[in-house]
PDB file of C-alpha atoms in Angstrom:
ATOM      1  CA  ARG A   1     -57.861  99.269  61.186  1.00  0.00           C
ATOM      2  CA  TYR A   2     -61.623  99.903  60.591  1.00  0.00           C
ATOM      3  CA  VAL A   3     -61.899 100.208  65.018  1.00  0.00           C
ATOM      4  CA  ARG A   4     -59.782 102.361  64.642  1.00  0.00           C
ATOM      5  CA  ASP A   5     -59.417 104.837  61.917  1.00  0.00           C
ATOM      6  CA  ILE A   6     -63.553 104.726  60.944  1.00  0.00           C
ATOM      7  CA  ARG A   7     -65.093 104.212  64.113  1.00  0.00           C
ATOM      8  CA  ARG A   8     -62.481 105.894  65.780  1.00  0.00           C
ATOM      9  CA  PHE A   9     -62.320 104.401  68.607  1.00  0.00           C
ATOM     10  CA  ASP A  10     -60.073 104.324  71.763  1.00  0.00           C
ATOM     11  CA  PHE A  11     -60.040 100.421  72.166  1.00  0.00           C
ATOM     12  CA  GLN A  12     -61.027  97.112  70.716  1.00  0.00           C
ATOM     13  CA  GLY A  13     -60.382  93.606  72.017  1.00  0.00           C
ATOM     14  CA  LEU A  14     -60.958  90.878  69.605  1.00  0.00           C
ATOM     15  CA  ALA A  15     -62.824  88.190  71.247  1.00  0.00           C
ATOM     16  CA  ASP A  16     -62.840  84.796  69.050  1.00  0.00           C
ATOM     17  CA  HIS A  17     -64.386  81.475  70.499  1.00  0.00           C
ATOM     18  CA  ALA A  18     -61.276  79.706  71.753  1.00  0.00           C
ATOM     19  CA  GLU A  19     -63.228  76.489  70.961  1.00  0.00           C
ATOM     20  CA  HIS A  20     -62.161  77.327  66.960  1.00  0.00           C
ATOM     21  CA  LEU A  21     -58.893  79.196  67.178  1.00  0.00           C
ATOM     22  CA  ASN A  22     -55.472  76.417  66.725  1.00  0.00           C
ATOM     23  CA  PRO A  23     -52.538  78.235  68.092  1.00  0.00           C
ATOM     24  CA  HIS A  24     -52.307  79.919  64.112  1.00  0.00           C
ATOM     25  CA  ASP A  25     -55.540  81.179  64.964  1.00  0.00           C
ATOM     26  CA  TRP A  26     -54.785  82.738  68.248  1.00  0.00           C
ATOM     27  CA  TYR A  27     -50.866  83.708  67.171  1.00  0.00           C
ATOM     28  CA  ARG A  28     -52.110  85.546  64.453  1.00  0.00           C
ATOM     29  CA  ILE A  29     -54.691  87.727  66.898  1.00  0.00           C
ATOM     30  CA  ARG A  30     -51.527  88.291  69.065  1.00  0.00           C
ATOM     31  CA  ARG A  31     -49.790  89.477  66.485  1.00  0.00           C
ATOM     32  CA  ALA A  32     -52.488  91.716  65.146  1.00  0.00           C
ATOM     33  CA  ALA A  33     -53.094  93.660  68.417  1.00  0.00           C
ATOM     34  CA  ALA A  34     -49.236  93.490  69.318  1.00  0.00           C
ATOM     35  CA  PHE A  35     -49.300  95.803  65.492  1.00  0.00           C
ATOM     36  CA  TYR A  36     -51.765  98.513  66.198  1.00  0.00           C
ATOM     37  CA  ASN A  37     -51.235  98.522  70.319  1.00  0.00           C
ATOM     38  CA  HIS A  38     -49.744 102.525  69.667  1.00  0.00           C
ATOM     39  CA  GLY A  39     -50.431 103.392  73.980  1.00  0.00           C
ATOM     40  CA  GLU A  40     -52.578 106.210  74.470  1.00  0.00           C
ATOM     41  CA  HIS A  41     -53.464 106.645  71.181  1.00  0.00           C
ATOM     42  CA  PHE A  42     -55.026 103.196  70.454  1.00  0.00           C
ATOM     43  CA  ALA A  43     -54.879 100.814  72.647  1.00  0.00           C
ATOM     44  CA  ALA A  44     -55.729  96.907  70.893  1.00  0.00           C
ATOM     45  CA  MET A  45     -56.197  94.578  73.855  1.00  0.00           C
ATOM     46  CA  VAL A  46     -55.023  90.686  73.308  1.00  0.00           C
ATOM     47  CA  ALA A  47     -58.112  87.917  74.081  1.00  0.00           C
ATOM     48  CA  PHE A  48     -60.763  85.455  73.290  1.00  0.00           C
ATOM     49  CA  GLU A  49     -64.450  84.418  74.468  1.00  0.00           C
ATOM     50  CA  TRP A  50     -64.431  81.074  76.179  1.00  0.00           C
ATOM     51  CA  THR A  51     -68.656  79.302  75.071  1.00  0.00           C
ATOM     52  CA  SER A  52     -69.742  76.732  77.264  1.00  0.00           C
ATOM     53  CA  GLU A  53     -72.131  75.514  74.803  1.00  0.00           C
ATOM     54  CA  PHE A  54     -68.522  73.992  72.770  1.00  0.00           C
ATOM     55  CA  TYR A  55     -67.912  71.719  76.366  1.00  0.00           C
ATOM     56  CA  ARG A  56     -69.238  67.649  75.607  1.00  0.00           C
ATOM     57  CA  GLY A  57     -70.138  67.078  79.177  1.00  0.00           C
ATOM     58  CA  GLY A  58     -73.506  68.603  78.828  1.00  0.00           C
ATOM     59  CA  ASN A  59     -73.097  71.082  80.823  1.00  0.00           C
ATOM     60  CA  TYR A  60     -75.165  74.066  78.990  1.00  0.00           C
ATOM     61  CA  GLN A  61     -75.005  76.645  82.255  1.00  0.00           C
ATOM     62  CA  GLU A  62     -71.786  77.548  82.257  1.00  0.00           C
ATOM     63  CA  GLY A  63     -72.316  80.573  79.737  1.00  0.00           C
ATOM     64  CA  HIS A  64     -70.314  82.331  77.591  1.00  0.00           C
ATOM     65  CA  HIS A  65     -67.133  84.878  79.205  1.00  0.00           C
ATOM     66  CA  ASN A  66     -64.823  87.472  76.913  1.00  0.00           C
ATOM     67  CA  ILE A  67     -61.279  87.305  78.661  1.00  0.00           C
ATOM     68  CA  VAL A  68     -58.745  90.018  78.372  1.00  0.00           C
ATOM     69  CA  TYR A  69     -54.722  90.512  78.695  1.00  0.00           C
ATOM     70  CA  ARG A  70     -53.391  93.082  80.180  1.00  0.00           C
ATOM     71  CA  SER A  71     -49.778  92.343  77.896  1.00  0.00           C
ATOM     72  CA  ASP A  72     -50.058  89.835  75.225  1.00  0.00           C
ATOM     73  CA  GLY A  73     -46.752  87.568  76.587  1.00  0.00           C
ATOM     74  CA  PRO A  74     -46.467  84.070  77.499  1.00  0.00           C
ATOM     75  CA  GLU A  75     -48.868  84.186  79.903  1.00  0.00           C
ATOM     76  CA  ALA A  76     -51.800  85.049  77.603  1.00  0.00           C
ATOM     77  CA  LYS A  77     -53.077  81.442  76.519  1.00  0.00           C
ATOM     78  CA  ALA A  78     -56.472  81.150  75.061  1.00  0.00           C
ATOM     79  CA  PHE A  79     -58.354  78.507  77.106  1.00  0.00           C
ATOM     80  CA  SER A  80     -61.284  75.874  75.904  1.00  0.00           C
ATOM     81  CA  ALA A  81     -63.850  75.310  77.607  1.00  0.00           C
ATOM     82  CA  SER A  82     -63.421  72.079  75.492  1.00  0.00           C
ATOM     83  CA  LEU A  83     -60.743  71.098  77.643  1.00  0.00           C
ATOM     84  CA  PRO A  84     -60.623  69.481  81.248  1.00  0.00           C
ATOM     85  CA  GLU A  85     -58.641  71.772  82.690  1.00  0.00           C
ATOM     86  CA  SER A  86     -60.592  74.757  82.396  1.00  0.00           C
ATOM     87  CA  ASN A  87     -64.034  73.777  81.589  1.00  0.00           C
ATOM     88  CA  THR A  88     -66.299  75.500  83.865  1.00  0.00           C
ATOM     89  CA  PRO A  89     -65.818  78.912  84.746  1.00  0.00           C
ATOM     90  CA  LEU A  90     -64.146  78.398  88.405  1.00  0.00           C
ATOM     91  CA  ARG A  91     -61.249  76.746  86.309  1.00  0.00           C
ATOM     92  CA  LEU A  92     -61.003  78.910  84.273  1.00  0.00           C
ATOM     93  CA  THR A  93     -59.744  81.744  85.906  1.00  0.00           C
ATOM     94  CA  GLU A  94     -58.015  79.005  88.470  1.00  0.00           C
ATOM     95  CA  ARG A  95     -56.136  78.144  85.076  1.00  0.00           C
ATOM     96  CA  ILE A  96     -55.303  81.107  84.100  1.00  0.00           C
ATOM     97  CA  GLU A  97     -54.150  82.280  87.619  1.00  0.00           C
ATOM     98  CA  GLU A  98     -51.943  80.356  86.978  1.00  0.00           C
ATOM     99  CA  GLU A  99     -50.622  81.556  84.390  1.00  0.00           C
ATOM    100  CA  MET A 100     -49.873  85.168  86.121  1.00  0.00           C
ATOM    101  CA  VAL A 101     -48.476  83.722  88.938  1.00  0.00           C
ATOM    102  CA  ALA A 102     -45.789  82.363  87.092  1.00  0.00           C
ATOM    103  CA  ALA A 103     -45.189  85.364  85.081  1.00  0.00           C
ATOM    104  CA  ARG A 104     -45.338  87.241  88.140  1.00  0.00           C
ATOM    105  CA  LEU A 105     -42.679  85.403  89.615  1.00  0.00           C
ATOM    106  CA  LYS A 106     -40.607  86.461  85.854  1.00  0.00           C
ATOM    107  CA  ASN A 107     -41.491  90.229  87.194  1.00  0.00           C
ATOM    108  CA  ILE A 108     -43.574  90.563  84.317  1.00  0.00           C
ATOM    109  CA  LYS A 109     -46.450  92.588  84.590  1.00  0.00           C
ATOM    110  CA  THR A 110     -49.488  90.931  83.991  1.00  0.00           C
ATOM    111  CA  ASN A 111     -54.090  90.993  84.826  1.00  0.00           C
ATOM    112  CA  MET A 112     -56.652  89.464  82.966  1.00  0.00           C
ATOM    113  CA  LEU A 113     -60.314  91.243  82.729  1.00  0.00           C
ATOM    114  CA  ILE A 114     -63.254  88.271  82.407  1.00  0.00           C
ATOM    115  CA  PHE A 115     -66.492  89.062  82.200  1.00  0.00           C
ATOM    116  CA  PRO A 116     -70.095  87.422  81.499  1.00  0.00           C
ATOM    117  CA  HIS A 117     -72.055  88.429  78.533  1.00  0.00           C
ATOM    118  CA  ASP A 118     -75.088  86.968  76.851  1.00  0.00           C
ATOM    119  CA  PRO A 119     -75.904  85.934  80.666  1.00  0.00           C
ATOM    120  CA  SER A 120     -80.086  85.195  80.262  1.00  0.00           C
ATOM    121  CA  ARG A 121     -79.573  84.546  76.635  1.00  0.00           C
ATOM    122  CA  TRP A 122     -81.821  81.365  76.118  1.00  0.00           C
ATOM    123  CA  VAL A 123     -79.864  78.962  73.928  1.00  0.00           C
ATOM    124  CA  GLN A 124     -75.963  79.594  76.787  1.00  0.00           C
ATOM    125  CA  PRO A 125     -77.762  81.148  80.153  1.00  0.00           C
ATOM    126  CA  ILE A 126     -74.951  82.080  83.050  1.00  0.00           C
ATOM    127  CA  SER A 127     -75.564  80.205  86.293  1.00  0.00           C
ATOM    128  CA  TRP A 128     -74.751  82.216  89.596  1.00  0.00           C
ATOM    129  CA  SER A 129     -75.082  79.064  91.446  1.00  0.00           C
ATOM    130  CA  TRP A 130     -70.705  80.247  91.807  1.00  0.00           C
ATOM    131  CA  TYR A 131     -69.094  83.020  92.611  1.00  0.00           C
ATOM    132  CA  SER A 132     -65.272  84.498  91.753  1.00  0.00           C
ATOM    133  CA  PRO A 133     -64.438  88.064  93.254  1.00  0.00           C
ATOM    134  CA  LYS A 134     -62.158  87.422  90.141  1.00  0.00           C
ATOM    135  CA  ILE A 135     -65.527  88.089  87.771  1.00  0.00           C
ATOM    136  CA  ARG A 136     -65.796  91.969  88.795  1.00  0.00           C
ATOM    137  CA  LEU A 137     -67.648  92.939  85.238  1.00  0.00           C
ATOM    138  CA  LEU A 138     -70.568  91.688  83.568  1.00  0.00           C
ATOM    139  CA  GLU A 139     -72.475  92.883  80.239  1.00  0.00           C
ATOM    140  CA  LEU A 140     -75.106  94.306  81.147  1.00  0.00           C
ATOM    141  CA  VAL A 141     -76.568  95.555  77.076  1.00  0.00           C
ATOM    142  CA  GLN A 142     -75.199  94.043  73.929  1.00  0.00           C
ATOM    143  CA  SER A 143     -76.613  93.707  70.456  1.00  0.00           C
ATOM    144  CA  ARG A 144     -78.510  91.340  71.141  1.00  0.00           C
ATOM    145  CA  GLY A 145     -80.065  92.099  73.288  1.00  0.00           C
ATOM    146  CA  ASN A 146     -80.320  93.419  77.351  1.00  0.00           C
ATOM    147  CA  HIS A 147     -79.960  92.059  80.497  1.00  0.00           C
ATOM    148  CA  GLU A 148     -80.288  94.010  83.267  1.00  0.00           C
ATOM    149  CA  HIS A 149     -83.749  92.229  84.335  1.00  0.00           C
ATOM    150  CA  LEU A 150     -86.397  89.399  83.398  1.00  0.00           C
ATOM    151  CA  GLY A 151     -89.223  91.332  80.950  1.00  0.00           C
ATOM    152  CA  SER A 152     -86.157  93.885  79.217  1.00  0.00           C
ATOM    153  CA  PRO A 153     -86.598  95.199  75.915  1.00  0.00           C
ATOM    154  CA  GLN A 154     -84.484  92.568  74.159  1.00  0.00           C
ATOM    155  CA  LEU A 155     -84.719  96.070  70.895  1.00  0.00           C
ATOM    156  CA  THR A 156     -83.193  92.626  67.738  1.00  0.00           C
ATOM    157  CA  PRO A 157     -83.497  92.219  64.972  1.00  0.00           C
ATOM    158  CA  LEU A 158     -82.071  88.699  64.953  1.00  0.00           C
ATOM    159  CA  ARG A 159     -84.464  86.064  65.230  1.00  0.00           C
ATOM    160  CA  ASN A 160     -84.672  82.817  66.937  1.00  0.00           C
ATOM    161  CA  ASP A 161     -81.991  84.371  68.941  1.00  0.00           C
ATOM    162  CA  PHE A 162     -83.478  86.658  71.663  1.00  0.00           C
ATOM    163  CA  GLN A 163     -86.750  85.981  71.746  1.00  0.00           C
ATOM    164  CA  GLN A 164     -86.852  85.427  75.497  1.00  0.00           C
ATOM    165  CA  ILE A 165     -84.514  86.121  78.446  1.00  0.00           C
ATOM    166  CA  LEU A 166     -84.861  83.202  81.363  1.00  0.00           C
ATOM    167  CA  LYS A 167     -85.970  83.478  84.306  1.00  0.00           C
ATOM    168  CA  GLY A 168     -84.053  84.020  87.486  1.00  0.00           C
ATOM    169  CA  LYS A 169     -80.345  84.941  84.660  1.00  0.00           C
ATOM    170  CA  SER A 170     -80.892  88.103  84.298  1.00  0.00           C
ATOM    171  CA  ALA A 171     -78.340  91.107  87.027  1.00  0.00           C
ATOM    172  CA  GLN A 172     -80.731  91.910  88.640  1.00  0.00           C
ATOM    173  CA  ASP A 173     -81.645  88.150  89.239  1.00  0.00           C
ATOM    174  CA  GLY A 174     -77.166  87.628  90.247  1.00  0.00           C
ATOM    175  CA  LEU A 175     -76.658  91.088  92.321  1.00  0.00           C
ATOM    176  CA  ALA A 176     -80.160  90.131  94.386  1.00  0.00           C
ATOM    177  CA  LYS A 177     -77.566  87.040  95.564  1.00  0.00           C
ATOM    178  CA  GLY A 178     -75.230  89.494  96.606  1.00  0.00           C
ATOM    179  CA  PHE A 179     -73.239  89.423  93.560  1.00  0.00           C
ATOM    180  CA  ARG A 180     -71.452  92.951  92.843  1.00  0.00           C
ATOM    181  CA  TRP A 181     -69.872  93.188  89.510  1.00  0.00           C
ATOM    182  CA  GLY A 182     -68.865  97.194  87.281  1.00  0.00           C
ATOM    183  CA  PHE A 183     -71.761  97.033  84.127  1.00  0.00           C
ATOM    184  CA  ILE A 184     -69.988  97.385  80.196  1.00  0.00           C
ATOM    185  CA  GLY A 185     -72.229  97.284  77.171  1.00  0.00           C
ATOM    186  CA  SER A 186     -70.426  95.284  74.121  1.00  0.00           C
ATOM    187  CA  GLY A 187     -70.949  95.466  70.120  1.00  0.00           C
ATOM    188  CA  ASP A 188     -70.633  91.177  69.647  1.00  0.00           C
ATOM    189  CA  HIS A 189     -72.032  90.956  66.158  1.00  0.00           C
ATOM    190  CA  ARG A 190     -73.983  94.163  65.122  1.00  0.00           C
ATOM    191  CA  GLY A 191     -71.596  96.699  66.385  1.00  0.00           C
ATOM    192  CA  ALA A 192     -73.074  98.516  69.223  1.00  0.00           C
ATOM    193  CA  PRO A 193     -73.479  99.394  71.964  1.00  0.00           C
ATOM    194  CA  VAL A 194     -70.218 101.308  72.871  1.00  0.00           C
ATOM    195  CA  ALA A 195     -68.330 101.219  75.599  1.00  0.00           C
ATOM    196  CA  GLY A 196     -67.108 103.592  77.360  1.00  0.00           C
ATOM    197  CA  VAL A 197     -64.441 103.939  80.039  1.00  0.00           C
ATOM    198  CA  TYR A 198     -64.160 106.928  82.453  1.00  0.00           C
ATOM    199  CA  SER A 199     -60.201 107.261  83.225  1.00  0.00           C
TER     200      SER A 199
END
């Protein structure tokens, strides 16, 4: 309600960490999105965040990824980085695609968008050693900092969180390896910047 009526935005997705969600919380997020989704006036999206820092296997080079579903059907499931079936970005995309295929066989129109965020954040950087064509978007800037290149101005008041970005983990580093994305700005914890869509 705040995002729609006070901030006057056209769309929003609440993407809590899947590793923190129990089935009841995920149900509440889905029901809230369904309640506030009003077609052409406001799009409330079903979403979650996959976070590899919670993966107990010790692989801390997989980053954070946001997943946004086109619709709230039976295929809209939250997958945790703590589960063996979805503990890497590639396994995550494969697992979600399995749900998409099963839904389409039932004539359910569905799709999803997956994109890394905070790619060069020092506590949880992205590894550019993998690539999936399903990942078509990259969070370039957000309230915690700028990930365009090493030395980008951070402009963040959060201490001990974004005082540096890591070499080899920026958007420019990924582009140099041949990856191709669209770019997005997101609010995360501080509410700005705001994403815009030209359609």
